[in-house]
Amino acid sequence: MLHLAARDLGSWLRTPTGWWLAALVLALQALQLHAVAIGTERRPSAAVLELFLLNAAVLTEVLVAFVALRLPIDERHDAGALLLTAPVSESALVLGRFLGAFGYVALVTLLSLHLPALILVHGKISFGHVATGYLGLLLLGAASLAIASAAAAIARRPFGTALLTAAILGLLELTHRVAGIAELEARPWMRAIAPVFGRFTSFRQGLFQLSDLVFFACVIYFGLLVATRELAGRRQA
């Protein structure tokens, strides 16, 4: 499992695509900090950091949608056929590929750590706020990748996986937007299942809530469970 994770992570770091994608995301992170979070409007430093983390969370989901292109195991290619017939369990195969992709997403996320420090030039922020916010970004990235893993097992093709991942994440975020016009009884749970605009809110505010951690952990578990079951079905077919 760890060997597979290291191999997948290495494939991102050895190819120009991995570095170009990382450079693009980091450039967009810097741009959104200066143009949107800091902007021309005077805001408290904590509010600037909150807005930066919110935009960073959206970019994390976009990054995962692109990473999802490499998650499917395509039996039409030699590498995919070899993985399907490899003497490893379905759970080890799914978890190994998940960890490899998460290693790449985590690396890109942590490479942007210097950006919040720029807020210190003209203001003050809490290092605890930054740490909590980045913990939330990592949890969000892991949960989004678990959804992408399930999408890869279902769609089986790169572009289909990316589109299905984007569609699922988009629908989850949309529930928060439409909650305002929904029935009163449905509003709490509709807001609660939105990864960025719902569950990530406490993290970007510098707060740690156990319920949000449990939510992301459940998404990761069920996403990987679906991927494992689908892969097991393919092997038995």
PDB file of N, CA and C in Angstrom, residues 3-4 7-8 72-90 93 97 231 234-235:
ATOM      1  N   HIS A   3       3.983   1.430  -0.806  1.00  0.00           N
ATOM      2  CA  HIS A   3       4.769   1.450  -2.040  1.00  0.00           C
ATOM      3  C   HIS A   3       3.944   2.036  -3.187  1.00  0.00           C
ATOM      4  N   LEU A   4       2.678   1.660  -3.260  1.00  0.00           N
ATOM      5  CA  LEU A   4       1.798   2.193  -4.295  1.00  0.00           C
ATOM      6  C   LEU A   4       1.573   3.689  -4.108  1.00  0.00           C
ATOM      7  N   ARG A   7       4.664   5.472  -5.181  1.00  0.00           N
ATOM      8  CA  ARG A   7       4.771   5.445  -6.643  1.00  0.00           C
ATOM      9  C   ARG A   7       3.868   6.486  -7.288  1.00  0.00           C
ATOM     10  N   ASP A   8       2.621   6.577  -6.806  1.00  0.00           N
ATOM     11  CA  ASP A   8       1.680   7.551  -7.372  1.00  0.00           C
ATOM     12  C   ASP A   8       2.110   8.978  -7.085  1.00  0.00           C
ATOM     13  N   PRO A  72      -8.554   6.905 -11.983  1.00  0.00           N
ATOM     14  CA  PRO A  72      -9.162   5.675 -12.496  1.00  0.00           C
ATOM     15  C   PRO A  72      -8.122   4.607 -12.836  1.00  0.00           C
ATOM     16  N   ILE A  73      -8.515   3.360 -12.638  1.00  0.00           N
ATOM     17  CA  ILE A  73      -7.704   2.228 -13.053  1.00  0.00           C
ATOM     18  C   ILE A  73      -8.309   1.700 -14.350  1.00  0.00           C
ATOM     19  N   ASP A  74      -7.648   1.989 -15.451  1.00  0.00           N
ATOM     20  CA  ASP A  74      -8.173   1.654 -16.774  1.00  0.00           C
ATOM     21  C   ASP A  74      -7.564   0.337 -17.235  1.00  0.00           C
ATOM     22  N   GLU A  75      -8.406  -0.709 -17.297  1.00  0.00           N
ATOM     23  CA  GLU A  75      -7.909  -2.028 -17.681  1.00  0.00           C
ATOM     24  C   GLU A  75      -7.480  -2.096 -19.141  1.00  0.00           C
ATOM     25  N   ARG A  76      -7.796  -1.064 -19.936  1.00  0.00           N
ATOM     26  CA  ARG A  76      -7.390  -1.057 -21.346  1.00  0.00           C
ATOM     27  C   ARG A  76      -5.902  -0.787 -21.501  1.00  0.00           C
ATOM     28  N   HIS A  77      -5.271  -0.255 -20.452  1.00  0.00           N
ATOM     29  CA  HIS A  77      -3.842   0.010 -20.490  1.00  0.00           C
ATOM     30  C   HIS A  77      -3.098  -1.018 -19.637  1.00  0.00           C
ATOM     31  N   ASP A  78      -1.852  -1.251 -19.973  1.00  0.00           N
ATOM     32  CA  ASP A  78      -1.074  -2.273 -19.279  1.00  0.00           C
ATOM     33  C   ASP A  78      -0.965  -1.990 -17.789  1.00  0.00           C
ATOM     34  N   ALA A  79      -0.726  -0.719 -17.432  1.00  0.00           N
ATOM     35  CA  ALA A  79      -0.561  -0.376 -16.019  1.00  0.00           C
ATOM     36  C   ALA A  79      -1.842  -0.649 -15.237  1.00  0.00           C
ATOM     37  N   GLY A  80      -2.978  -0.284 -15.830  1.00  0.00           N
ATOM     38  CA  GLY A  80      -4.249  -0.523 -15.157  1.00  0.00           C
ATOM     39  C   GLY A  80      -4.562  -1.998 -15.023  1.00  0.00           C
ATOM     40  N   ALA A  81      -4.320  -2.752 -16.095  1.00  0.00           N
ATOM     41  CA  ALA A  81      -4.552  -4.194 -16.046  1.00  0.00           C
ATOM     42  C   ALA A  81      -3.654  -4.864 -15.016  1.00  0.00           C
ATOM     43  N   LEU A  82      -2.425  -4.372 -14.893  1.00  0.00           N
ATOM     44  CA  LEU A  82      -1.494  -4.932 -13.911  1.00  0.00           C
ATOM     45  C   LEU A  82      -1.975  -4.675 -12.492  1.00  0.00           C
ATOM     46  N   LEU A  83      -2.509  -3.462 -12.252  1.00  0.00           N
ATOM     47  CA  LEU A  83      -3.018  -3.141 -10.920  1.00  0.00           C
ATOM     48  C   LEU A  83      -4.223  -4.005 -10.556  1.00  0.00           C
ATOM     49  N   LEU A  84      -5.099  -4.221 -11.522  1.00  0.00           N
ATOM     50  CA  LEU A  84      -6.299  -5.017 -11.252  1.00  0.00           C
ATOM     51  C   LEU A  84      -5.965  -6.473 -10.930  1.00  0.00           C
ATOM     52  N   THR A  85      -4.862  -6.968 -11.494  1.00  0.00           N
ATOM     53  CA  THR A  85      -4.478  -8.368 -11.264  1.00  0.00           C
ATOM     54  C   THR A  85      -3.382  -8.495 -10.206  1.00  0.00           C
ATOM     55  N   ALA A  86      -2.965  -7.370  -9.610  1.00  0.00           N
ATOM     56  CA  ALA A  86      -1.896  -7.410  -8.614  1.00  0.00           C
ATOM     57  C   ALA A  86      -2.362  -8.165  -7.364  1.00  0.00           C
ATOM     58  N   PRO A  87      -1.457  -8.891  -6.712  1.00  0.00           N
ATOM     59  CA  PRO A  87      -1.828  -9.677  -5.523  1.00  0.00           C
ATOM     60  C   PRO A  87      -1.957  -8.807  -4.261  1.00  0.00           C
ATOM     61  N   VAL A  88      -2.769  -7.788  -4.327  1.00  0.00           N
ATOM     62  CA  VAL A  88      -3.048  -6.930  -3.176  1.00  0.00           C
ATOM     63  C   VAL A  88      -4.560  -6.803  -3.037  1.00  0.00           C
ATOM     64  N   SER A  89      -5.003  -6.555  -1.832  1.00  0.00           N
ATOM     65  CA  SER A  89      -6.434  -6.447  -1.583  1.00  0.00           C
ATOM     66  C   SER A  89      -6.992  -5.172  -2.208  1.00  0.00           C
ATOM     67  N   GLU A  90      -8.293  -5.145  -2.406  1.00  0.00           N
ATOM     68  CA  GLU A  90      -8.939  -3.960  -2.980  1.00  0.00           C
ATOM     69  C   GLU A  90      -8.762  -2.744  -2.066  1.00  0.00           C
ATOM     70  N   LEU A  93      -5.287  -1.354  -2.413  1.00  0.00           N
ATOM     71  CA  LEU A  93      -5.124  -0.693  -3.712  1.00  0.00           C
ATOM     72  C   LEU A  93      -5.785   0.679  -3.706  1.00  0.00           C
ATOM     73  N   ARG A  97      -3.634   4.387  -3.649  1.00  0.00           N
ATOM     74  CA  ARG A  97      -3.808   5.433  -4.655  1.00  0.00           C
ATOM     75  C   ARG A  97      -4.353   6.715  -4.024  1.00  0.00           C
ATOM     76  N   LEU A 231     -14.369  -1.648  -6.897  1.00  0.00           N
ATOM     77  CA  LEU A 231     -13.189  -2.336  -7.404  1.00  0.00           C
ATOM     78  C   LEU A 231     -13.298  -3.842  -7.206  1.00  0.00           C
ATOM     79  N   ARG A 234     -15.434  -5.266  -9.912  1.00  0.00           N
ATOM     80  CA  ARG A 234     -14.737  -5.340 -11.201  1.00  0.00           C
ATOM     81  C   ARG A 234     -13.817  -6.548 -11.240  1.00  0.00           C
ATOM     82  N   ARG A 235     -13.167  -6.846 -10.125  1.00  0.00           N
ATOM     83  CA  ARG A 235     -12.258  -7.986 -10.101  1.00  0.00           C
ATOM     84  C   ARG A 235     -13.009  -9.309 -10.194  1.00  0.00           C
TER      85      ARG A 235
END
